[in-house]
Short mmCIF file of C-alpha atoms in Angstrom, two decimals:
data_model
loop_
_atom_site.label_atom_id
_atom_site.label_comp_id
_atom_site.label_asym_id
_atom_site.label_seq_id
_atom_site.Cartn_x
_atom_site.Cartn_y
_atom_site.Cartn_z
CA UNK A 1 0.97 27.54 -0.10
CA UNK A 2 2.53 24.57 1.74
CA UNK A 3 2.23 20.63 0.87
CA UNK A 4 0.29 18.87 2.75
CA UNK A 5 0.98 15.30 2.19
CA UNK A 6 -0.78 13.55 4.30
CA UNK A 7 -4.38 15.62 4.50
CA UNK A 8 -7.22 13.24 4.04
CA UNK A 9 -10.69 13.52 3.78
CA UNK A 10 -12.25 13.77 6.91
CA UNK A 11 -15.96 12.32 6.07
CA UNK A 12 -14.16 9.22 4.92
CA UNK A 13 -12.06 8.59 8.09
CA UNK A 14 -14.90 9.62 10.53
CA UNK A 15 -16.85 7.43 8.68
CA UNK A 16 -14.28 4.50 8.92
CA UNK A 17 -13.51 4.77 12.22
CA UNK A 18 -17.36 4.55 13.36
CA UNK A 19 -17.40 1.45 11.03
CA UNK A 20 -14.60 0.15 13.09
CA UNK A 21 -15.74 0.85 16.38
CA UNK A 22 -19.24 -1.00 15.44
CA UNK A 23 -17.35 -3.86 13.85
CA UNK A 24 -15.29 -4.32 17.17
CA UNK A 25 -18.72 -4.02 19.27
CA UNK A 26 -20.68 -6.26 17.19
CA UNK A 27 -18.07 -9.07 16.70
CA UNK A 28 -17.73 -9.33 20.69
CA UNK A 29 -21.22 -9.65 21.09
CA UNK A 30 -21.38 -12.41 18.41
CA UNK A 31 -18.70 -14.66 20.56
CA UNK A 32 -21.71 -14.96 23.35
CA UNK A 33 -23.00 -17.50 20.55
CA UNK A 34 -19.83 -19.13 19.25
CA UNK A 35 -17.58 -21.74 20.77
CA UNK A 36 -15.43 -21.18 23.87
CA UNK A 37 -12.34 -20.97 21.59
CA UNK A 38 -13.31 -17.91 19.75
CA UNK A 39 -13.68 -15.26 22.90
CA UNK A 40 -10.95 -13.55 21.57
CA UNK A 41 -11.97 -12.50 18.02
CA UNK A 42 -12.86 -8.77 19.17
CA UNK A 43 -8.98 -8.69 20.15
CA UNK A 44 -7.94 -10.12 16.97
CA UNK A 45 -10.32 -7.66 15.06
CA UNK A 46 -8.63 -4.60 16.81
CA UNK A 47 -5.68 -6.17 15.77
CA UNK A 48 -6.42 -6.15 12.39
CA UNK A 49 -7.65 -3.17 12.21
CA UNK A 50 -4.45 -1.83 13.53
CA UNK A 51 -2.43 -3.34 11.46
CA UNK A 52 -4.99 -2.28 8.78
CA UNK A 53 -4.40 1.48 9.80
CA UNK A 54 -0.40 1.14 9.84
CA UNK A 55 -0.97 -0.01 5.73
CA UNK A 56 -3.02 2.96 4.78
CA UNK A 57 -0.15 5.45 6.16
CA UNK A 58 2.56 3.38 4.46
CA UNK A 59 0.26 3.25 0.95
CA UNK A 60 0.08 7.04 1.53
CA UNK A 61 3.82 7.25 2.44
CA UNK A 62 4.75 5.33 -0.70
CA UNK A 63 2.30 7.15 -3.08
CA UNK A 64 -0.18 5.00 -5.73
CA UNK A 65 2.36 5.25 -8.64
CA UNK A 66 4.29 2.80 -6.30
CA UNK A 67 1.88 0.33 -6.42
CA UNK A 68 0.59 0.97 -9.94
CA UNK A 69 4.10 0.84 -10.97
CA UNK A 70 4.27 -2.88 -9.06
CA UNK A 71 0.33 -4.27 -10.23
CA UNK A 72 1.65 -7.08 -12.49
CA UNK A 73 4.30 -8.43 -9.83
CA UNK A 74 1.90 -8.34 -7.57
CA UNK A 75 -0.86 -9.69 -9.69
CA UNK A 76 1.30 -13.05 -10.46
CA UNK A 77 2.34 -13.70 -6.91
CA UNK A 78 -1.49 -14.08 -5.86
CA UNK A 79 -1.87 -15.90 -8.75
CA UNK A 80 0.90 -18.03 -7.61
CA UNK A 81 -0.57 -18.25 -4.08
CA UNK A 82 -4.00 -19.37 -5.22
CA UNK A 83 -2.15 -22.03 -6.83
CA UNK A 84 -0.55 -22.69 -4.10
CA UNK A 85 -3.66 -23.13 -1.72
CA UNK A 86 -5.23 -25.78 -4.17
CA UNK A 87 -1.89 -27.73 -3.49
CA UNK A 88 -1.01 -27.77 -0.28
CA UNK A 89 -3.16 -25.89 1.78
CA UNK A 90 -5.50 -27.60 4.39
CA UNK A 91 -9.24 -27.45 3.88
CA UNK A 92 -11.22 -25.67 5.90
CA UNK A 93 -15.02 -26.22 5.79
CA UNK A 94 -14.24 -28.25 2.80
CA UNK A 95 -12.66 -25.51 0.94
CA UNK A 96 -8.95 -24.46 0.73
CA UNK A 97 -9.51 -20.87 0.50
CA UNK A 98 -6.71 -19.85 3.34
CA UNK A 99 -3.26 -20.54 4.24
CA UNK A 100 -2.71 -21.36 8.40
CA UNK A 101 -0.39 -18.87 9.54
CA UNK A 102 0.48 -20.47 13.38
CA UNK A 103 0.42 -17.98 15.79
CA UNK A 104 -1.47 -15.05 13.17
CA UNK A 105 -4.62 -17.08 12.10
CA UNK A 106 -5.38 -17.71 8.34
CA UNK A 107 -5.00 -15.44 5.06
CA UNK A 108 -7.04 -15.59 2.23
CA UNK A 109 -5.42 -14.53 -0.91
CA UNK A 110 -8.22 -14.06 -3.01
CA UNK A 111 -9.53 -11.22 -0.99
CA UNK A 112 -6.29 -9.50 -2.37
CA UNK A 113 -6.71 -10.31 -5.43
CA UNK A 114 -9.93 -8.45 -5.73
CA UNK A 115 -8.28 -5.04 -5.25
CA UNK A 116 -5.10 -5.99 -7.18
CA UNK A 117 -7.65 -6.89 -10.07
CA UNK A 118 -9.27 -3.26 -9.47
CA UNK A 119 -6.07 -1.92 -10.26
CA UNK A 120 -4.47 -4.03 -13.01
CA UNK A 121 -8.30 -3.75 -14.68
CA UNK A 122 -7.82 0.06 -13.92
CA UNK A 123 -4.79 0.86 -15.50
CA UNK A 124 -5.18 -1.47 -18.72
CA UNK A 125 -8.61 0.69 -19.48
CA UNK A 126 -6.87 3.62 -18.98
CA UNK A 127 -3.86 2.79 -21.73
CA UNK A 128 -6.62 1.42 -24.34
CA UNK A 129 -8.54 4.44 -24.03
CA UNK A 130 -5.19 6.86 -24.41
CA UNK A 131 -4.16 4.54 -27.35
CA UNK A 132 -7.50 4.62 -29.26
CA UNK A 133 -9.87 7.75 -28.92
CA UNK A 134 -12.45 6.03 -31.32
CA UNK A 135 -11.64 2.35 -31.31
CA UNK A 136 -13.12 -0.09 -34.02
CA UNK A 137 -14.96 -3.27 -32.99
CA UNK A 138 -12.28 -5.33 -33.65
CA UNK A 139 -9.40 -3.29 -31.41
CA UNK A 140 -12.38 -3.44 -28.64
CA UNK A 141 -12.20 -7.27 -29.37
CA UNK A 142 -9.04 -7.60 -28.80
CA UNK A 143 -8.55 -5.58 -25.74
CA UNK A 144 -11.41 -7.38 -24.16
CA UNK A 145 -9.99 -10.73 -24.78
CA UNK A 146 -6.94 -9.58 -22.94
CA UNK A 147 -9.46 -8.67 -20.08
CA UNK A 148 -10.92 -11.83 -20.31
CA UNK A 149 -7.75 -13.58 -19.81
CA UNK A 150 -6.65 -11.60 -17.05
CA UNK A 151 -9.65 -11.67 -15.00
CA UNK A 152 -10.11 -15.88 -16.15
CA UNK A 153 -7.39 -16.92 -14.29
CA UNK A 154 -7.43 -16.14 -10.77
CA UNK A 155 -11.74 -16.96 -11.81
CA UNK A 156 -11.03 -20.31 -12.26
CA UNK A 157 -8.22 -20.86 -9.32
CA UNK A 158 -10.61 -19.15 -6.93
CA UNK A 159 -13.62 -21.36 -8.46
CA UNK A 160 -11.81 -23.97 -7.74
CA UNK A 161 -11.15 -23.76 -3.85
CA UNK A 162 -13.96 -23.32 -3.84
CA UNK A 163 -14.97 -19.95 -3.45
CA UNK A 164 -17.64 -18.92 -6.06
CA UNK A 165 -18.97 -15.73 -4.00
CA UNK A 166 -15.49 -14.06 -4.69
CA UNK A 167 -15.41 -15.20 -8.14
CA UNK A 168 -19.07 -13.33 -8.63
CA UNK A 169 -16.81 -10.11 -7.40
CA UNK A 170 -14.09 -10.44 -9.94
CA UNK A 171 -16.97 -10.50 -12.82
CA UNK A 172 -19.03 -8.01 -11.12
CA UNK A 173 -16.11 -5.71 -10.58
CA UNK A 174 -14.89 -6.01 -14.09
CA UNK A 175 -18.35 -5.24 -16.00
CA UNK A 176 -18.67 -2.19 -14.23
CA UNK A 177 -15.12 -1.09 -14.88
CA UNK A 178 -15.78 -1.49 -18.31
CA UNK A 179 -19.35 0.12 -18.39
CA UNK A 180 -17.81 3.04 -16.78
CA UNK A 181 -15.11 3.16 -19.42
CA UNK A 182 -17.83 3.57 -22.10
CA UNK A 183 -17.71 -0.05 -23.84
CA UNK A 184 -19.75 -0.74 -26.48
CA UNK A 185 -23.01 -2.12 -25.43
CA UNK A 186 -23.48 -4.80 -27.94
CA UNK A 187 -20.56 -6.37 -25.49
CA UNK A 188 -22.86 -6.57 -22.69
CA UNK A 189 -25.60 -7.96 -24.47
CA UNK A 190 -23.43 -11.06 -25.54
CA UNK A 191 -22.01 -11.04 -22.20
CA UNK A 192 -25.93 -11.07 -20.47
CA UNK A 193 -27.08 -13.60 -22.97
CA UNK A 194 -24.56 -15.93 -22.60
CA UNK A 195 -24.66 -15.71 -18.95
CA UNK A 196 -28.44 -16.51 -18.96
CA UNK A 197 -28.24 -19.31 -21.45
CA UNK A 198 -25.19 -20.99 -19.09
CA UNK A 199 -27.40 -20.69 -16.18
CA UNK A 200 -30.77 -21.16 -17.70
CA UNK A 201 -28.94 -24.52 -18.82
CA UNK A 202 -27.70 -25.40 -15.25
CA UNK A 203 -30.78 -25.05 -13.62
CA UNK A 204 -33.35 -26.82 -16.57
CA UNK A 205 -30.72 -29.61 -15.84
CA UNK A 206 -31.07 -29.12 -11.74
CA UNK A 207 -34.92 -29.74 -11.38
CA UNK A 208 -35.23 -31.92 -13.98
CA UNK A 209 -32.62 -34.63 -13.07
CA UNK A 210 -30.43 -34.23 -9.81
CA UNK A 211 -28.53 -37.87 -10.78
CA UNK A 212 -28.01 -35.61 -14.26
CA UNK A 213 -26.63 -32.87 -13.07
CA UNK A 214 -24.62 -35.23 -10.63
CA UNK A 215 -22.84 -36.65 -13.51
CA UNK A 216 -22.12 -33.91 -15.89
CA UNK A 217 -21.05 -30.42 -12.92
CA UNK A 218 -20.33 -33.01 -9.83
CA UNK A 219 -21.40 -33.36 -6.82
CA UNK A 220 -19.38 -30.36 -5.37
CA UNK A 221 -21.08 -27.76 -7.49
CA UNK A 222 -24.49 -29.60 -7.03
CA UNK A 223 -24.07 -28.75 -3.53
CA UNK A 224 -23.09 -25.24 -3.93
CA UNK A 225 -26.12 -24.30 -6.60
CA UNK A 226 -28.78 -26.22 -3.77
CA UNK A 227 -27.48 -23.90 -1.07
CA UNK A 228 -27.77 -20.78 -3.53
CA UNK A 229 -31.23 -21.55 -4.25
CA UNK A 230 -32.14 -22.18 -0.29
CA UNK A 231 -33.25 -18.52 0.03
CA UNK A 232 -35.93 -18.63 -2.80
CA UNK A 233 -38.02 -20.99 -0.19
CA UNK A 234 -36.47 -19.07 2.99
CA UNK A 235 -35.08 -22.84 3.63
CA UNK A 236 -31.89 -23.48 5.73
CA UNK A 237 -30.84 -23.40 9.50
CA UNK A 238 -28.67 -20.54 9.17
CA UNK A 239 -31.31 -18.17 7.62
CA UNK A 240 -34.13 -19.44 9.75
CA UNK A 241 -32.37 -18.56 13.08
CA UNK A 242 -30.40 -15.15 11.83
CA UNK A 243 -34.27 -14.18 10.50
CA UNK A 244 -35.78 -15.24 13.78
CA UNK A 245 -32.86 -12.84 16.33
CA UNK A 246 -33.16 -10.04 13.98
CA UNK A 247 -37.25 -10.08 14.58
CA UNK A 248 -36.65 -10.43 18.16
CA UNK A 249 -34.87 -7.51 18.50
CA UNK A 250 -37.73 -4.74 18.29
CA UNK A 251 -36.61 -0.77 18.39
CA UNK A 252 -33.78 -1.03 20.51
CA UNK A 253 -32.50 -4.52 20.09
CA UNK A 254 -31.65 -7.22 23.31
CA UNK A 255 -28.05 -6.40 23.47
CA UNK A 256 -27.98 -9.97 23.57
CA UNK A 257 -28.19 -12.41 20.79
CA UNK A 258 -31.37 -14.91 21.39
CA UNK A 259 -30.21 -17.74 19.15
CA UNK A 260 -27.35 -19.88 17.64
CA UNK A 261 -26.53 -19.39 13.91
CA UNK A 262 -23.60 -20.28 12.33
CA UNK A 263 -21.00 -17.67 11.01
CA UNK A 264 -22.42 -14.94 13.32
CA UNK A 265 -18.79 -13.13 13.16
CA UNK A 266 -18.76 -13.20 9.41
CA UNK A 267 -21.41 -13.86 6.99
CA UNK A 268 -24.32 -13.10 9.41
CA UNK A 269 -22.56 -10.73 10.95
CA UNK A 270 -25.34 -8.02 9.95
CA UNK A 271 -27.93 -10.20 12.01
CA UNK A 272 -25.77 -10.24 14.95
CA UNK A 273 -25.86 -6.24 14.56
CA UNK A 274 -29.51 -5.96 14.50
CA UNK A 275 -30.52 -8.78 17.53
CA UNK A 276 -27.98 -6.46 19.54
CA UNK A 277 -29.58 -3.04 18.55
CA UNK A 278 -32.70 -3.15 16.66
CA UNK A 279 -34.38 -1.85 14.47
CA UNK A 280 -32.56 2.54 15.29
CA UNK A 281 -29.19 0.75 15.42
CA UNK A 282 -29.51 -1.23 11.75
CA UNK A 283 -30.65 2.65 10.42
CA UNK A 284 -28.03 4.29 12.02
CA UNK A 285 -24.80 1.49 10.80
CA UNK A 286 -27.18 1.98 7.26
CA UNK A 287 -26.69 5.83 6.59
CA UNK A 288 -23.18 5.30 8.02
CA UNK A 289 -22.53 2.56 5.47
CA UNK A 290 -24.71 5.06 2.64
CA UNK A 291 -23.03 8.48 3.55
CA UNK A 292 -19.49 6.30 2.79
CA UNK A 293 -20.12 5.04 -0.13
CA UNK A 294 -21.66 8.59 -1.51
CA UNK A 295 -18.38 9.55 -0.31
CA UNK A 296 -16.45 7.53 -2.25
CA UNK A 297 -18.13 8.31 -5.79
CA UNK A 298 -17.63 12.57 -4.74
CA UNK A 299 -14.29 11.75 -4.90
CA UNK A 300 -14.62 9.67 -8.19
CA UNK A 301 -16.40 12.41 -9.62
CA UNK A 302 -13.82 15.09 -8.37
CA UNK A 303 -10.68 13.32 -9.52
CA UNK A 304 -9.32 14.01 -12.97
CA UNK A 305 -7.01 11.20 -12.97
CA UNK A 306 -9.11 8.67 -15.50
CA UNK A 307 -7.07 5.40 -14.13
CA UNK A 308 -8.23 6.96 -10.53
CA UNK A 309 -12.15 7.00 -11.63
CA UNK A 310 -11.85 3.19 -12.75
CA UNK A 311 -10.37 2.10 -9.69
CA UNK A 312 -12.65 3.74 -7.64
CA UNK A 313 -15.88 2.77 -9.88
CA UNK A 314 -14.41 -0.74 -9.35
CA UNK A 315 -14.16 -0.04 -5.38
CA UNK A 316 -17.88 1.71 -5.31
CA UNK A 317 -19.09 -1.47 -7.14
CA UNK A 318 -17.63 -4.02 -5.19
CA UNK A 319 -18.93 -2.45 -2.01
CA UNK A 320 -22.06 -1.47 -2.98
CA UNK A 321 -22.64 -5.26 -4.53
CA UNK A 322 -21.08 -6.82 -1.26
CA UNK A 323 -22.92 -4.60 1.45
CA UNK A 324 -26.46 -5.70 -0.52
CA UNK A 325 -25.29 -9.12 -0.82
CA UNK A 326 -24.44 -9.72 2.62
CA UNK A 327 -27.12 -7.57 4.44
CA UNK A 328 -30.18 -9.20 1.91
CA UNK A 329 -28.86 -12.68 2.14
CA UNK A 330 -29.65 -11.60 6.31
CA UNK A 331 -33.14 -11.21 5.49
CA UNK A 332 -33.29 -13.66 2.79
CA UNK A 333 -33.81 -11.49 -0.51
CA UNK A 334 -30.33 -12.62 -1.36
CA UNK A 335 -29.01 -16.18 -2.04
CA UNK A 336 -26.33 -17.26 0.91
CA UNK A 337 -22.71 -17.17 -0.96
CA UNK A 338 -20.66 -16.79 2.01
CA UNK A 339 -20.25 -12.69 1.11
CA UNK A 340 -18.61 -10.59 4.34
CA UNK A 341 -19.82 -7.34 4.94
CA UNK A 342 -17.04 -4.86 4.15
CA UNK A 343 -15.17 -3.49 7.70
CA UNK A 344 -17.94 -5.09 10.20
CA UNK A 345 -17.17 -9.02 9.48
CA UNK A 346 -14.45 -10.39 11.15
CA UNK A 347 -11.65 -11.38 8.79
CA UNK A 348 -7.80 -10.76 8.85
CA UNK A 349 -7.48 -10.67 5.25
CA UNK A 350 -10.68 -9.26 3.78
CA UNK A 351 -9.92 -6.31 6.23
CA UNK A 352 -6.59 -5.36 5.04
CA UNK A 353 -7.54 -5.70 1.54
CA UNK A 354 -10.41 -2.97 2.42
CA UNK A 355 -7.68 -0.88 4.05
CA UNK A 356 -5.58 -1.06 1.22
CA UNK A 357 -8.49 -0.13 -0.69
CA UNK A 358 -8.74 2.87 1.53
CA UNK A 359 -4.92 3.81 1.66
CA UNK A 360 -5.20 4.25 -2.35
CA UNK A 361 -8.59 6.23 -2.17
CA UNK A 362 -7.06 8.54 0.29
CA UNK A 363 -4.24 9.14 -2.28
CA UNK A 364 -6.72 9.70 -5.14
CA UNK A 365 -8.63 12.34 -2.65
CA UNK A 366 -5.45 14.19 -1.92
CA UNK A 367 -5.17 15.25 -5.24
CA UNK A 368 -8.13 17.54 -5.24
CA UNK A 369 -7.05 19.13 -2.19
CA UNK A 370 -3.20 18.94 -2.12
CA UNK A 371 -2.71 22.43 -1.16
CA UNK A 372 -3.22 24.01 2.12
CA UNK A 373 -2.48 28.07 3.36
#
């Protein structure tokens, strides 16, 4: 039998590289509708996804327990960054979400910190359940606390900026980690009901008195809860016009978008897709998008490695969450929060941290099938 190191799962990396090739496409068909100085984005996404590419061989070269072995350093230098950006960096669309990089473009640290949370949420599950086999209430307590505290902080920074799509991931991303690792449910019934009662509470206070809810949240997260609940009345610009190419587009599409909407290269990146090739293409990028995600949870379900099953129910959930968020908000069955769609956006930083993502799973998925004649 000889090692095979670097065999990975060829589904998965078909599968990728199709999603690349369509992000490329798509993204250089967006800049027909964007300003003059943004011709070159298809460039900058090959570069990215190069780059992107070179990480997943050095992840594989270095080996999980690497990184694992590294989660907390890692963990407090984004939190450091995010602290960072509220400080000093510039804002951008009224938010200081990104650091200017002259000459690179901008990164965004949270996007890191999603998959560094995956794997710091991961691991601690994995040492609680080793520890306890039949844990009381009150050793549940206490771990979750802990998990609360972890996941709290870079919550709050990322709030903050502000950014509250991305902090919707880091909760998202955690309850399923911890539904996976077999919680008790009374936890997620205090959870839910608190959740509803906070938000019940915001929005009794939002269409009752706007001056109200001025005072007491602000005027920043006023904003921010009006533009959420645009899509319940298919209101805004942005929807309007992405709604209005992707019914123009018929079976085949225009190969041409019709009309201006903003964010075409990131957030409404999926209606740039569909103007371009209708109603066959959006099927075909769908089972694409479906077959990799069914992908993902085979090799969830053939791993024995429990930390490996967390991170990748953490990945699967992310995904799954993001690709529904971004492609409804499209069509308007999903509020707008500014969600990318994961490796067909444009985006320096959320890319890597997908490729990253991918350099682990590839990892995980060697260990079923290490061994080659």
């Amino acid at each position: 039998m000889k090692k095979s190191k670097y065999k990975v799962d060829l589904g998965l990396l078909i599968s990728l590289i199709l999603m690349a090739i369509i992000s490329i496409i798509t993204i250089k068909f967006s800049t027909t509708i964007l300003p003059n100085h943004m011709n070159a984005l298809a460039l900058k996404q090959i570069m990215w996804y190069a780059i992107g590419f070179g990480l997943v061989f050095l992840i594989m070269y270095l080996g999980n327990n690497f990184i694992f072995k590294y989660r907390w350093h890692i963990y407090i230098i984004i939190i450091i960054s995010l602290i960072l950006l509220l400080i000093f960096a510039k804002p951008i669309n009224n938010a200081k979400c990104w650091f200017s990089l002259p000459g690179i473009g901008t990164i965004q640290p949270s996007e890191f910190m999603k998959i560094i949370l995956i794997i710091v949420l991961g691991n601690m599950i994995n040492e609680f359940r080793n520890k306890y086999q039949n844990p009381t209430i009150k050793q549940e307590f206490i771990f979750l606390l802990k998990v609360i505290l972890v996941v709290s902080i870079p919550s709050i920074l990322t709030f903050l900026q502000p950014d509250t799509g991305v902090v919707l991931i880091y909760l998202l991303i955690t309850i399923i980690m911890l539904f996976i690792a077999g919680i008790r449910y009374r936890w997620f019934i205090i959870l839910f009901s608190i959740i509803l009662f906070f938000v019940g509470s915001v929005l009794i206070i939002y269409f009752i008195s706007t001056d109200l809810f001025v005072n007491i949240f602000g005027s920043d997260f006023f904003l921010r809860v009006d533009r959420l609940l645009d899509w319940s009345n298919k209101s805004g610009f942005q929807l309007k016009n992405g709604m209005s190419a992707i019914g123009s587009a018929g079976l085949i599409g225009n190969l041409k978008v019709p009309v201006y909407f903003p964010e075409a290269q990131t957030d409404f990146i999926f209606a740039v897709y569909a103007s371009t090739f209708g109603f066959l293409g959006s099927i075909i990028l769908l089972c694409i998008i479906t077959y990799f995600d069914i992908k993902l949870i085979t090799t969830a379900i053939k791993t024995k490695d429990m930390t490996s099953k967390y991170i990748i129910a953490g990945i699967v959930g992310m995904l799954i969450y993001q690709q529904l968020q971004n492609i409804g908000m499209t069509f308007g069955l999903m509020p707008i929060t500014g969600i990318t769609l994961p490796f067909i956006s444009y985006g320096g930083s959320s890319l890597l941290s997908y490729m990253i993502m991918i350099g682990i799973i590839f990892n995980i998925s060697n260990s079923t099938f290490r061994y080659k004649n």
